[in-house]
Short mmCIF file of C-alpha atoms and ligand atoms in Angstrom, two decimals:
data_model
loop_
_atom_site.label_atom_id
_atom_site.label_comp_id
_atom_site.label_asym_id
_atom_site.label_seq_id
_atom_site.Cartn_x
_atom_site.Cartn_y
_atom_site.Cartn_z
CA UNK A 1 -12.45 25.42 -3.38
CA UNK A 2 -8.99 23.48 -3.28
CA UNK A 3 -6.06 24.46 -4.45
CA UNK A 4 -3.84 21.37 -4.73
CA UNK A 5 -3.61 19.34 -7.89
CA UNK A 6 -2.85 15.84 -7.23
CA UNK A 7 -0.87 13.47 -9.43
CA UNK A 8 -1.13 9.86 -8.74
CA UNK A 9 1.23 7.76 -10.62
CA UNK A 10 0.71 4.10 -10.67
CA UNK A 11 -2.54 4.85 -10.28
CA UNK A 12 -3.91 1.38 -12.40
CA UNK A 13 -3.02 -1.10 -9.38
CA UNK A 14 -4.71 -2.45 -6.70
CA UNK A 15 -4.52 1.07 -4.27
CA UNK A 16 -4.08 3.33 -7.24
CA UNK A 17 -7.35 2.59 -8.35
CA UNK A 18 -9.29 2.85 -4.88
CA UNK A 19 -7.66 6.26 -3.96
CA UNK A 20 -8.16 8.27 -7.28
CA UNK A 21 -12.01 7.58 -6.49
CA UNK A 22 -11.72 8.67 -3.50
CA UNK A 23 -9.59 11.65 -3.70
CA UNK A 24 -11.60 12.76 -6.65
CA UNK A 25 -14.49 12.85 -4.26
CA UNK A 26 -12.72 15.06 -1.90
CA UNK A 27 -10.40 16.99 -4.50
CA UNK A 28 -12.97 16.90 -7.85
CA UNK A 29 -12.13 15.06 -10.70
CA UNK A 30 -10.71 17.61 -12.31
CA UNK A 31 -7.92 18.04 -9.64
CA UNK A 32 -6.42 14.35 -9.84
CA UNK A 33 -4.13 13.36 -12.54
CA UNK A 34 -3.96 9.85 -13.18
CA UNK A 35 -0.64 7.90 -14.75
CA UNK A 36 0.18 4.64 -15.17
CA UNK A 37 2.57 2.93 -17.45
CA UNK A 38 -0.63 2.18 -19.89
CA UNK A 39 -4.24 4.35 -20.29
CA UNK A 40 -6.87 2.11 -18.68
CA UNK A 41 -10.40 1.64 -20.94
CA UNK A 42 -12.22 3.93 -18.35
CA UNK A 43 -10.70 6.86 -17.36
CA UNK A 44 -13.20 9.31 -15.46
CA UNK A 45 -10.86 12.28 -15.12
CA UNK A 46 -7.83 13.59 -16.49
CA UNK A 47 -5.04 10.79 -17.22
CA UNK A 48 -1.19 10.68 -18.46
CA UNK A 49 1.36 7.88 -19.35
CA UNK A 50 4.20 8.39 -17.45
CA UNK A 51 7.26 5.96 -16.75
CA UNK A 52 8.45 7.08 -12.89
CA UNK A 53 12.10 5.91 -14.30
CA UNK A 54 11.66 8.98 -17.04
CA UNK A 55 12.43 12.06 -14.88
CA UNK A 56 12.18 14.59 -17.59
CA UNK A 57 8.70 13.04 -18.62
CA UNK A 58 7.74 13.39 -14.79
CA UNK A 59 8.63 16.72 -14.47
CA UNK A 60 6.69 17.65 -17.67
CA UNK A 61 3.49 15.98 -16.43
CA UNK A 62 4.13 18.29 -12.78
CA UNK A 63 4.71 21.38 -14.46
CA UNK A 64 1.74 20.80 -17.06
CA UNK A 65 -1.27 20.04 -14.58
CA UNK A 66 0.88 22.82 -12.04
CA UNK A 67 0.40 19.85 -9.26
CA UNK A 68 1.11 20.21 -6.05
CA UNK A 69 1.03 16.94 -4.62
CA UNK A 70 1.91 13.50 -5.74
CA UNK A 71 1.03 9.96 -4.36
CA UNK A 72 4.15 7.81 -5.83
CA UNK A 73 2.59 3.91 -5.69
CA UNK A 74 5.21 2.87 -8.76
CA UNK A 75 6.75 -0.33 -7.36
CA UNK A 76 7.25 -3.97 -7.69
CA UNK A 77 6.20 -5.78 -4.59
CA UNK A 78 7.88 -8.26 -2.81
CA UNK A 79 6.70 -11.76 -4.84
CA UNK A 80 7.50 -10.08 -8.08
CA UNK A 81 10.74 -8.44 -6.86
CA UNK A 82 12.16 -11.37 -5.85
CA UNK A 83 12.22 -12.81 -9.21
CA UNK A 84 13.49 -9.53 -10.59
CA UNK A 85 16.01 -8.26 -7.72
CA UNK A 86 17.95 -5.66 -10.07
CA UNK A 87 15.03 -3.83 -11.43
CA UNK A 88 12.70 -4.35 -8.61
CA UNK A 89 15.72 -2.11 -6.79
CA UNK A 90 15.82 0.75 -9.39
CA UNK A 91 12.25 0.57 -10.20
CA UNK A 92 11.49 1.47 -6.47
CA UNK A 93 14.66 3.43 -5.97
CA UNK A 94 15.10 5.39 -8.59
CA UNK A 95 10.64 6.18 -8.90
CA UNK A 96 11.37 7.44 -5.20
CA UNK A 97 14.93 9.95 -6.04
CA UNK A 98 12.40 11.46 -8.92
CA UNK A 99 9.94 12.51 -6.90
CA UNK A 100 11.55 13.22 -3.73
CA UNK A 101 13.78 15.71 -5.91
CA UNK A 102 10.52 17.42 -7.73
CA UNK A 103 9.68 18.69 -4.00
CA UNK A 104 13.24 19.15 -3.11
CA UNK A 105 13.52 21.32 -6.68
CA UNK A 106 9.91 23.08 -5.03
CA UNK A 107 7.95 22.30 -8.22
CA UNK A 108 5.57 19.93 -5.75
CA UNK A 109 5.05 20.86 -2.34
CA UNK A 110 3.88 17.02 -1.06
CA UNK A 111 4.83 13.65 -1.11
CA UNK A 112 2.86 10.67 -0.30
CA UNK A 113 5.30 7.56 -0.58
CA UNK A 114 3.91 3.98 0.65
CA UNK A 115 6.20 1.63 2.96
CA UNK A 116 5.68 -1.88 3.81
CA UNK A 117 5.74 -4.08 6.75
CA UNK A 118 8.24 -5.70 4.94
CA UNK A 119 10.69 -2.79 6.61
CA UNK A 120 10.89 -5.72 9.21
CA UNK A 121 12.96 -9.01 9.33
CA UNK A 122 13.44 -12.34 10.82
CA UNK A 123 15.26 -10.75 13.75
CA UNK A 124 12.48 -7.98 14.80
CA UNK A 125 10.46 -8.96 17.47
CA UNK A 126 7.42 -10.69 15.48
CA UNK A 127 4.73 -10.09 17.68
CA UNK A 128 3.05 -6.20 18.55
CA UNK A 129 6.27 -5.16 16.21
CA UNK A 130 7.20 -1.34 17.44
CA UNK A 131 7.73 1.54 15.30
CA UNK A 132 11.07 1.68 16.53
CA UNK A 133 12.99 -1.87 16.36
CA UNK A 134 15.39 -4.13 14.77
CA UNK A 135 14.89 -3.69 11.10
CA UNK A 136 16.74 -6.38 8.93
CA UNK A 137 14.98 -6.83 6.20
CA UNK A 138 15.90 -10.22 3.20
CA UNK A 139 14.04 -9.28 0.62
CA UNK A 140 14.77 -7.08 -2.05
CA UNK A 141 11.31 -5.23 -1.22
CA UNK A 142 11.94 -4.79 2.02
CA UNK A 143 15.25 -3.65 1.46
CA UNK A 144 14.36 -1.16 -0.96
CA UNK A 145 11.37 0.19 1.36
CA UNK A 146 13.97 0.40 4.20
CA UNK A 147 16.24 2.23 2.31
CA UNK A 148 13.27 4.60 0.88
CA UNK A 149 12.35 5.42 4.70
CA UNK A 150 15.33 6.61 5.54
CA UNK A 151 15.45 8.60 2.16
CA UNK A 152 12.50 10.17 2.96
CA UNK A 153 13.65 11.05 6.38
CA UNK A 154 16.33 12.55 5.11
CA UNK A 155 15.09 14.44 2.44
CA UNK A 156 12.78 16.02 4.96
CA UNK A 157 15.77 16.99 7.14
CA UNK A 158 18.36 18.21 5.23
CA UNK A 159 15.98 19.90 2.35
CA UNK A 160 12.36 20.38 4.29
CA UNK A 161 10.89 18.22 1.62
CA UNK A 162 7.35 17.31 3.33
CA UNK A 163 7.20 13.55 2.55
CA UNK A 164 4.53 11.73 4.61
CA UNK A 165 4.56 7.88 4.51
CA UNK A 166 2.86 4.95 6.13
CA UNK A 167 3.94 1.12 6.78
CA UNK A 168 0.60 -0.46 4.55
CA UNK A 169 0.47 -4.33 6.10
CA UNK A 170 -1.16 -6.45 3.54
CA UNK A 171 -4.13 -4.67 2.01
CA UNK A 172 -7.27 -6.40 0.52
CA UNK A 173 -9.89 -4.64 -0.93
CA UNK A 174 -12.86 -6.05 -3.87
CA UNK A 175 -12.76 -2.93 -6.40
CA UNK A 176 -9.35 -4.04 -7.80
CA UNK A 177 -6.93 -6.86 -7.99
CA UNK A 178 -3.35 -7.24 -5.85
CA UNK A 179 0.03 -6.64 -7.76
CA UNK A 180 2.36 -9.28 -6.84
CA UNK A 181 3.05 -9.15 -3.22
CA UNK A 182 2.93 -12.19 -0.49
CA UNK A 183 0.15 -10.84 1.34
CA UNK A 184 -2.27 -11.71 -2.23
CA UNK A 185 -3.91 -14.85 -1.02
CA UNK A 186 -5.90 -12.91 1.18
CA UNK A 187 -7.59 -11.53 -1.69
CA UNK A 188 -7.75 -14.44 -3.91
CA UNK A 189 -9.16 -16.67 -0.93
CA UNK A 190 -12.14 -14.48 -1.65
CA UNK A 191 -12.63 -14.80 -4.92
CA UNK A 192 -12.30 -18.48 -4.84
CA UNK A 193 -14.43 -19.01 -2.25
CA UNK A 194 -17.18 -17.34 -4.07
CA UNK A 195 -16.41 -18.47 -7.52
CA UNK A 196 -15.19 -22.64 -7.01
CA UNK A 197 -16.02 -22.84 -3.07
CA UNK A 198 -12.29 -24.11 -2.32
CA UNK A 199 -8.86 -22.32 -2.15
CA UNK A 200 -5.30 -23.55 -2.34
CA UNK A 201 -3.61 -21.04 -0.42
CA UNK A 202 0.10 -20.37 -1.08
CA UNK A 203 0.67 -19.34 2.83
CA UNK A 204 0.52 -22.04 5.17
CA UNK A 205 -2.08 -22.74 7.28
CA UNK A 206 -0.30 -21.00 10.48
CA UNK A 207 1.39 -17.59 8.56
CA UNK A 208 -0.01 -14.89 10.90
CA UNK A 209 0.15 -11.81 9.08
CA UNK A 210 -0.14 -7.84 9.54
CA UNK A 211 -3.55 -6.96 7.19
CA UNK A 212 -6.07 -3.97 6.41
CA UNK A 213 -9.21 -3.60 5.09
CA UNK A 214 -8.58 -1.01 1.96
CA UNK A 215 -11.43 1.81 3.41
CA UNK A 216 -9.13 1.80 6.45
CA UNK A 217 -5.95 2.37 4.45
CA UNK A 218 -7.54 4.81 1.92
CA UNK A 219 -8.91 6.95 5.20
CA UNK A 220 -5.19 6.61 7.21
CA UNK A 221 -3.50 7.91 4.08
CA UNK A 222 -5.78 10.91 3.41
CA UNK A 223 -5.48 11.39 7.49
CA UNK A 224 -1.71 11.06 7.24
CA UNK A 225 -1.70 13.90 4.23
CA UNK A 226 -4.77 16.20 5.33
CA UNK A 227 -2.64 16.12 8.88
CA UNK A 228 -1.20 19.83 9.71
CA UNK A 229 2.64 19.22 9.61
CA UNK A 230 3.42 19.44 12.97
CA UNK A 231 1.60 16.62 13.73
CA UNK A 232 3.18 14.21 11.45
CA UNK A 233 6.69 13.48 13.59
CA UNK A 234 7.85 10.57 11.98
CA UNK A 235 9.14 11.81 8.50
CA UNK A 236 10.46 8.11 7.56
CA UNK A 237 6.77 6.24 7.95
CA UNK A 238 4.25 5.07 10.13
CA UNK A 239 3.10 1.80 11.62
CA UNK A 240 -0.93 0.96 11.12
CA UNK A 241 -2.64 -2.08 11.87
CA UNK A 242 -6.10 -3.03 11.33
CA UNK A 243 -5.96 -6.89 11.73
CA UNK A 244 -3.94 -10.15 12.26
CA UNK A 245 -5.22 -13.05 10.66
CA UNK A 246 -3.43 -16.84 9.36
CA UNK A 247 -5.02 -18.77 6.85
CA UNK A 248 -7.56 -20.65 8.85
CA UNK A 249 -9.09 -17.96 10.62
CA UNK A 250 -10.19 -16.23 7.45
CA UNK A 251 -11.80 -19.39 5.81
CA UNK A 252 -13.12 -19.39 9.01
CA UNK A 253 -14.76 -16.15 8.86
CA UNK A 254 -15.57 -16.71 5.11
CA UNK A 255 -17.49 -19.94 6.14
CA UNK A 256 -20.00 -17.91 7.85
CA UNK A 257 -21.11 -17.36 4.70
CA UNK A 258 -20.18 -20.31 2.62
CA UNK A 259 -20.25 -23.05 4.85
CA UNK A 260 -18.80 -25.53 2.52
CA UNK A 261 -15.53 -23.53 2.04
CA UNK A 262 -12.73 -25.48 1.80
CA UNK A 263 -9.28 -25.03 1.51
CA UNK A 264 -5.98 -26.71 1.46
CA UNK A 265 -2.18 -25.67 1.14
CA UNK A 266 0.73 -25.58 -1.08
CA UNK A 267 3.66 -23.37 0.61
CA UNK A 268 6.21 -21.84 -2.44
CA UNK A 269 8.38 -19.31 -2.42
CA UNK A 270 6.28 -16.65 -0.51
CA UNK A 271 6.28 -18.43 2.94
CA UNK A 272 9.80 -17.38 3.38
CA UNK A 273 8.82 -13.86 2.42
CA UNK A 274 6.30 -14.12 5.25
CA UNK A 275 7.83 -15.95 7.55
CA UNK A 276 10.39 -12.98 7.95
CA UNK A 277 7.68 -10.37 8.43
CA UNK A 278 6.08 -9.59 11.57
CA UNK A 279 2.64 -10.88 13.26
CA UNK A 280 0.71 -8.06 14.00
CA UNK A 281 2.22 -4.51 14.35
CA UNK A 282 2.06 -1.42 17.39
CA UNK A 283 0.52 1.56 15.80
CA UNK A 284 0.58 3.71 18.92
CA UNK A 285 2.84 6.23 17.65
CA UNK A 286 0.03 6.99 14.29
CA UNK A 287 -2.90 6.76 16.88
CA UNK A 288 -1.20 9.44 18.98
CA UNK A 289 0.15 12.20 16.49
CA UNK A 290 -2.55 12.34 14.24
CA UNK A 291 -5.59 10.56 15.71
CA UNK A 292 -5.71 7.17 13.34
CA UNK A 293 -7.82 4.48 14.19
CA UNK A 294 -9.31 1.63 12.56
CA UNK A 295 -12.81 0.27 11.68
CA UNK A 296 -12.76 -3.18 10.50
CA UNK A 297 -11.71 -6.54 12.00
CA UNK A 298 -11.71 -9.47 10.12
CA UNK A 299 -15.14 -10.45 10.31
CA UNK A 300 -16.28 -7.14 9.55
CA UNK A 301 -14.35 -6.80 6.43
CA UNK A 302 -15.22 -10.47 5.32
CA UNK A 303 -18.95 -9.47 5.70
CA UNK A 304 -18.25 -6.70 3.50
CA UNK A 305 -15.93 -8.47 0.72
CA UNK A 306 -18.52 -10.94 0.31
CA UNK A 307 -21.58 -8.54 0.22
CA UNK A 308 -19.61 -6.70 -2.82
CA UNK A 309 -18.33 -9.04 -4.92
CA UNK A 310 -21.69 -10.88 -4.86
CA UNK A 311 -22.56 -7.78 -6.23
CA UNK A 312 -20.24 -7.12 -8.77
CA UNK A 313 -19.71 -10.14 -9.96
CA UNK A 314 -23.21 -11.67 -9.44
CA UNK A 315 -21.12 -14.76 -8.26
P1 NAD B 401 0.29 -2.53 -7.72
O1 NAD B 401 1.39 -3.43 -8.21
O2 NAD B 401 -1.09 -3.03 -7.69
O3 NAD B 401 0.30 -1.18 -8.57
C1 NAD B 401 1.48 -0.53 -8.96
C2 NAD B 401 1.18 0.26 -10.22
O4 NAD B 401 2.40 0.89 -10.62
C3 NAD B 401 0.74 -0.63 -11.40
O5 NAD B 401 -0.45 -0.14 -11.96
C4 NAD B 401 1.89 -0.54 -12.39
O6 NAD B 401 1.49 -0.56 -13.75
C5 NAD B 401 2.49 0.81 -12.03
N1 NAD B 401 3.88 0.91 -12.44
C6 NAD B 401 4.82 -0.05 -12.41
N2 NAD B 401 5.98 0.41 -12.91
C7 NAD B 401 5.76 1.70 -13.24
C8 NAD B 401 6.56 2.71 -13.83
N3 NAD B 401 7.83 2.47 -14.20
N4 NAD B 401 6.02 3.93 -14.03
C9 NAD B 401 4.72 4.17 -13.70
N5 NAD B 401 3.89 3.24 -13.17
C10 NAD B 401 4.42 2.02 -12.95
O7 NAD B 401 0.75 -2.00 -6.28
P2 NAD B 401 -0.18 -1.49 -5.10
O8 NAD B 401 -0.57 -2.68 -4.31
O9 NAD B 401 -1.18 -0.56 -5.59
O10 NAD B 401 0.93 -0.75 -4.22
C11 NAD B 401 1.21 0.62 -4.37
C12 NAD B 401 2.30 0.99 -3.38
O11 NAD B 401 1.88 0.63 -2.06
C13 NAD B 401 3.64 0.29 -3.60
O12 NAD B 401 4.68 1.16 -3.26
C14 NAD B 401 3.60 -0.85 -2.63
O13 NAD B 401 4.88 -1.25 -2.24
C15 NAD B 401 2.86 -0.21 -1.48
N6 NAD B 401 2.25 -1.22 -0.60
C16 NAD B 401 1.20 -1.97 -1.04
C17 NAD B 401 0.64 -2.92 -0.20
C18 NAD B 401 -0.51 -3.78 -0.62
O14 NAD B 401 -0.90 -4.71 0.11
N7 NAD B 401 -1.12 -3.51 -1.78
C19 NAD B 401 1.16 -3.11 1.09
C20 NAD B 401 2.26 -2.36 1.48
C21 NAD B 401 2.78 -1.39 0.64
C1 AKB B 402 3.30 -7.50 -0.38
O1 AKB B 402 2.85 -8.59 0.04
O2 AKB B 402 4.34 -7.38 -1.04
C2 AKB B 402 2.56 -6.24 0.01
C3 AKB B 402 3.14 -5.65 1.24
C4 AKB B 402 2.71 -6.13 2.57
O3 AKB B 402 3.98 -4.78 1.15
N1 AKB B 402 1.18 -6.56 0.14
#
């Protein structure tokens, strides 16, 4: 039987809802406290409002449910952050400082605390990107996850606070909608494709990008947190890739099941957001200290997208 309590908070968005089901698998229901800023209709197991800017209400949540672990994914991603730079800042900031000092306080003993490729900038190398590198990020986000790493780092060194966190690249997934990042399109394109059989992709039609099947993200994090401690050596986060894909290549893949796909292109804002982010990234140091590996390539994961929505959506 397990002894942790989990807590997810901002556990309504687009990975929130994916990992409660699958931690409550693992953990049983009863064991994973959900919290969002608003109750969702269905709620399977036990759930709490909480505000990750409202310490005292955080702390009261912790010590009611006696958790012992919490998966902080309360943020604002980078296409809504840049609209919002202030708050975005404190929103992902200040959510961090709360929990960080729960575990530093001891009242949780883990931290799971999701990074971004967006760590990376125009000036790191853009192609096979390293875990260690150049790291100049110009967005807010990517500020703000750069400045969490090395948070986290440090809360781990100076206080032994174990924080374990990965470097997501753009995650796509059918059982819930994205929350406002750059990488997005790669979930709408399916959608569309299925619902109008054309997309106008805000991404142009050569914007290589770092991306991940959800099931693979879902099973690195619960690798990354299930992982005895010694074997997790990087304390700020870890670099994962499943799969590099632009534009065309996915409507390519998607066409081998809608052949009359089309789509077409109207760059906005977000190209600059992903023109400053890397190509594909070098996981090697992840692979080594605690065995990750992927299981879906593009075509793979298109297959699957496709099989499910028809499904759930009788498209
Ligand atoms: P999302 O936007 O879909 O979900 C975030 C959730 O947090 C939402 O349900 C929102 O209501 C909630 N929230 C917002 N403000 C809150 C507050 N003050 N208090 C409590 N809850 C609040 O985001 P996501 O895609 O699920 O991402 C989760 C984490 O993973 C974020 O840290 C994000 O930066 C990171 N990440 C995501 C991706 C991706 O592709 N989805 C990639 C890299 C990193
Ligand atoms: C975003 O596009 O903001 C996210 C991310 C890669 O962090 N999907």
């Amino acid at each position: 039987m397990t002894t942790e309590t989990i807590l997810i908070i901002g556990s309504n968005g687009q990975i929130g809802t994916e990992l409660a089901e699958v931690l409550r698998a693992s953990y049983g229901t009863d064991n994973v406290v959900c919290s969002d800023l608003k109750k969702p209709e269905i709620t399977p197991g036990p759930f709490e409002i909480i505000d990750i800017m409202d310490r005292e209400g955080v702390y009261t949540i912790i010590k009611k449910y006696k958790v012992t672990q919490v998966y902080l994914l309360a943020a604002m991603l980078s296409a809504t952050a840049e609209k919002n730079p202030k708050f975005a800042w404190d929103l992902n900031m200040q959510g961090l400082f709360n929990i960080l000092d729960a575990a530093k306080e001891g009242i949780i003993k883990k931290v799971y605390w999701p990074s971004s490729i967006a760590v990376f900038g125009p000036t790191t190398p853009s192609v096979n990107t390293p875990q260690y590198t150049i790291m100049e990020p110009n967005t807010i986000y990517g500020i703000s996850k750069q400045a969490g790493e090395r948070f986290c780092e440090y809360y781990f060194q100076k206080y032994n606070v174990d924080v374990r966190s990965i470097r997501y690249p753009g995650l796509i997934g059918y059982k819930s909608a994205p929350g406002g990042g750059t990488t997005d399109y790669a979930v709408h394109i399916y959608h569309e494709a299925l619902k109008n059989g054309k997309y106008t992709c805000f991404l142009n039609e050569k914007t290589t990008l770092p991306m991940m099947y959800m099931p693979d993200a879902l099973k690195a994090t619960i690798s990354l947190m299930e992982a005895p401690a010694e074997k997790v050596k990087i304390r700020s986060s870890y670099n994962i890739a499943g799969m590099s894909f632009n534009p065309l290549e996915i409507t390519e893949a998607i066409k081998k099941h809608i052949p009359n796909f089309t789509i077409d292109f109207a760059p906005d804002f977000r190209q600059a957001i992903a023109d400053s982010w890397p190509q594909s990234i070098n996981d090697q140091e992840a692979r080594n200290d605690w065995g990750w590996k992927n299981d879906f390539d593009l075509q793979k994961m298109t297959d699957d997208m496709i099989f499910n929505l028809k499904k759930i959506n009788l498209f």
